[in-house]
Amino acid sequence: MKAERPKFIGARIQRFEDTRLLSGTARYIDDIVLPNMLHLNFLRAETAHATILDIDTSALADLDFPTWVFTGKDTAGLSMKAHQDVPEMQYSEQPFLAEGKVRFVGEPVAVILAEDPYKAEDAAELVFVDYDPLPVVGTMEQARDPEMPPLFDGWKGNVIVERQMKGGDLAAARAAAAHIITRTYRTQRQAGVPMEGRGVVAHYNPADRVLTVWSSTQMPHLVRTYISEELGLPESRIRVVAPDVGGGFGVKGQVYADEILIAWLAMKTGRPVKWIEDRREHLIASIHARDHEHTLEAYVSADGRLLGLKADITVDNGAYSTYPFTSAGEPGMVGKVLPGPYDFQAYEATFRAVATNKCAIGTYRGVARPSAVFSQERLMDDIAAELGIDPFEFRLKNIIRQFPYKNVLGFTYDEGSYAQSLEQMRELLAEDIAEAEVSKSSATRRVGVGIACFIEQTAHGTPDFTRRRTPIETGYIAARVDMSPDGEITIDLGLQSHGQGLETTMAQVAADALGMKPENVYVRHGDTMTTPYSVGTWGSRGGALGGGAVHIAATRIADKLRTIAAHLLQSKPDQIDLVDGRAQVRDNPGSFIEIKKIARIAQRNVEQMPDGMTPGLEAHASCDGPRDGTYANAVHAAVVEIDILTGKTKLRRFVVIEDCGTMLNPLVVDGQVRGGVVQGIGSAMLEHFIYDSECQPLTTNFADYLMPLAPEIPNIEVHHIETPTPLTPLGAKGLGEGGAIGPAAAIANAVGNALGTGVAETPLNTNAVWKLSQHIRETA
Amino acid sequence: MRPASFEYHRATSLDHALELLHEFGEEGRPIAGGQSLVPMMNFRLARPGHLVDINRLPLGGIEIDGQVLRIGALTRHEAYFNDPLIARHFPAFLDAVHYIGHPTIRRNGSIGGSISHADPTAELPAVAVLHDADIVVRSVQGTRKIKAVEFFLSAYVTAIEPGEMVVALEFPLPPSASTGSFIEQSERSGDFGTASIGITLQFAGGKIGKAAMVCSGADLFPIRAPEIEEFLVGKALADPGAAEAGRIFAASIDPVDDHIASADYRRGLIAELTRRAIEAACTRALDKS
């Protein structure tokens, strides 16, 4: 089904949406203003774990403006239910507003509504909550301590879920090993931080009984379903709209309690209700990410072959389970992906999520894989160092070369360019490697080179989610394509575009299938009233599955265009080519009819159509992910220069070689890769969400929570290898997350290479690097 | 993250501003570029009842006034970069301003604002302390000059009284055989520093005459290092004992230990920055000799 002669797929077309996004004419959630609107302010828990004794709202009565206040008593029974349906998982719910207890700083305790957002914030200061503090569960160790009181009634301890995955004979691998290397690696807690925070506006119209909810979300259909199920409204009467969304990165790829709460409040008050998250709220209470500890034990033969791997994985999940991926998602993903691009036959992973009095862990670009790849690729360097083998050599010795490859857990990898990308990277880095070697004699300035080689399972489909037994349940993406009588094309896309360039890439796909130009295609998305049901945009699925759905639907219309053209040109449908706006006879290009004329015939002059043909040029199609997804691969490389005496680490060079199969638009691919790498640099060197021992957050603004800024980012070199997959209609694999997956490992390996020491954790800020350089200063 | 209620007043003259500040007392705050005050108000950490906008007052400008370089309180940070008087007389000042924020902050932020806000590791307070500047404050009662070393009392706490505002800084002009340097390290470019060191030197005959040193990041406000200033006197410019000075100074301080940096790291960093700042100043002195 691959496009025969792509003209626009693969072209570096400038993004159509940028005109709007860069000229200030985009319409974001805060731009939505409705008459009679109330503004919501959350009163959030200031203590991490406590019983609520009393909420005193009496001072609001003295205000000279009206307010509306709601607490957990008003919303009793309404909650987020995000459960993995396995016996090992301890069940919990997150009430929309705290009921009886608070479990992390930032948890919503009450909402105060007023006719002006400033007044709502003023009023919130007058509500007093009396807390009776409870012991705080603040660390993984405390969470695994059976003596600590459980966060939820009826729980046994604070391990939310602990499971295993295994394959092959681990005991035999251990027995055969000449080297056993055991290491523990940690990746820090982060926030997600899109440029635009979250926000919700809701309005209920009793005239048509339609509830409209605008939300800065990546998954409007799932928001609609959850609202329907929780509030008991028919989905047909709920419209969820994601307007222009200023970045999501997975943070907006969960359904949040506030999205349903605000819908409920709009119905309760009879007025539109608006909430725009501020940065502090975003940092403390949307979702957090990472916060892993992995202990890995590798079994390696005398000649440097990896025989087996044993892993023990703990994720500090925070208090609540997020919907729809649940608190089981993050540790389960590590267990699943740790085998990576290497060929070995024995594996056992024990993985668990533990509950602490912190903000919940959710999905953030890469989802568990930046942590998994950090550990996997740090381990590869640590083994290479222990065996005295060059890190490239050691990887090439163990890299998978035969495809399709069935891995130790039974997952089948489609073809990739693992060895080729490693070899190409080694050539690109030759001069840096030589310089790093020379710098090893310096006690003041060191250069280091590090790589990360990884695969990324992308385009997860229904079979993958069925195995997970979490509420996501399904993974297909749908699209409806329509050609109007003037030949112009509309795509109603189940994906939601929050920066991916889908308004351009999907137009390229449809244009190729229909013989038209991308400029003829209008891509609409984000509104459940116009778009077909889909799970939304996350998990590196847009190009592979959304592109697939658009291609299938457009091809159906193309087939009909060919049939009508063949009828009119006295040819056969399989002899008709759609190209440059014309339907032409393949062997006689002088015999043609303009496609827009066929479009008119199909809908206006239907008497000219073949007998019995239904009028209209409309098609709906969906595309689901293959059984095990499709595996993109990449090698990232970092070159660092370290000032040993201050710890200042300059990232001199960052190189990416990536293979995402067919590229729909290399310009968009480059942008996605570079954006991801910048976030990965943040993970590697700067971003750290810190709680103190009482679980009070310390990094609640951008002066303390440090994002990477332009001066710290080197030019990111991106090289492509294209190995199209047979598993998706266009040969595309997912690529949205990959950029963020490799940098922590590559940079840590570069720092380790420079300093001649293993690196066990991120972030590698100046203080951390200074500490790691201690041995060099001491021996100088 | 929205400020509490306040009233806004645009001052039409310096006297008008001072009258308003006198009237509002503790509740009144002058506002210029708002680069520090507005975020503090949005966090509701600062809750002035009245803002007195001084942006239209003639308080800008960098000029020599007798034996001092006078910098008006409304001088924006971007003005220092191409100013010949600062380049000629105050090389440490010129070094320091390159570490101030980003273009937007430099365009809007003013020296009076930075000094009044008194962030513990902001550059301009350190520069003022290094150069023994006078902070000129005025109120309806008149003008007083406060020595920079007596101006900064703690983090975000200064000697300004209610009703007063900073109108200028006066930097005593150094002798011609003098120079200086300023080095800062921050996690990212444009951030407040983790630590910074400023040095000024007077020199003669290849030796250091008088020296001054300031450090941010060792305490809650920029501190002078009298021990090191004394240590440097008489040292050869070619071999000032900079590393030893760094070690001595680092041993004398007790920096905070927090989530941004450990006390050990701050101490180590300050020792190294001290060495580099002294060496940089001595190199300039040798170039100038």
Coordinates of N, CA, C and O in Angstrom, one line a residue, chain A residues 56 69 211 330 422 496 552-553 685 723:
Chain A
D56 N -12.4 26.3 56.6 CA -13.2 27.5 57.1 C -13.3 28.5 55.9 O -12.3 29.1 55.6
V69 N -17.7 28.6 46.4 CA -16.6 27.7 46.9 C -17.1 26.3 46.9 O -18.3 26.0 47.3
L211 N -22.6 20.0 26.6 CA -21.5 20.5 27.4 C -20.3 20.6 26.5 O -19.9 19.7 25.8
E330 N 5.0 3.3 34.0 CA 6.4 3.7 34.0 C 7.4 2.5 34.3 O 8.2 2.2 33.5
L422 N 26.0 2.9 14.4 CA 27.1 2.9 15.3 C 28.4 3.2 14.5 O 29.2 4.0 15.0
Q496 N -4.3 15.1 17.5 CA -4.3 16.5 17.9 C -2.9 17.0 17.7 O -2.0 16.4 18.2
I552 N -4.8 5.7 3.9 CA -5.8 4.7 3.6 C -7.1 5.4 3.1 O -7.7 5.0 2.1
A553 N -7.5 6.4 3.9 CA -8.8 7.1 3.6 C -8.6 7.8 2.2 O -9.5 7.7 1.4
M685 N 21.5 17.5 32.4 CA 22.3 18.5 33.0 C 21.7 19.4 34.0 O 22.4 20.0 34.8
T723 N 15.2 3.3 6.9 CA 14.8 1.9 6.7 C 13.3 1.8 6.9 O 12.8 1.6 8.0

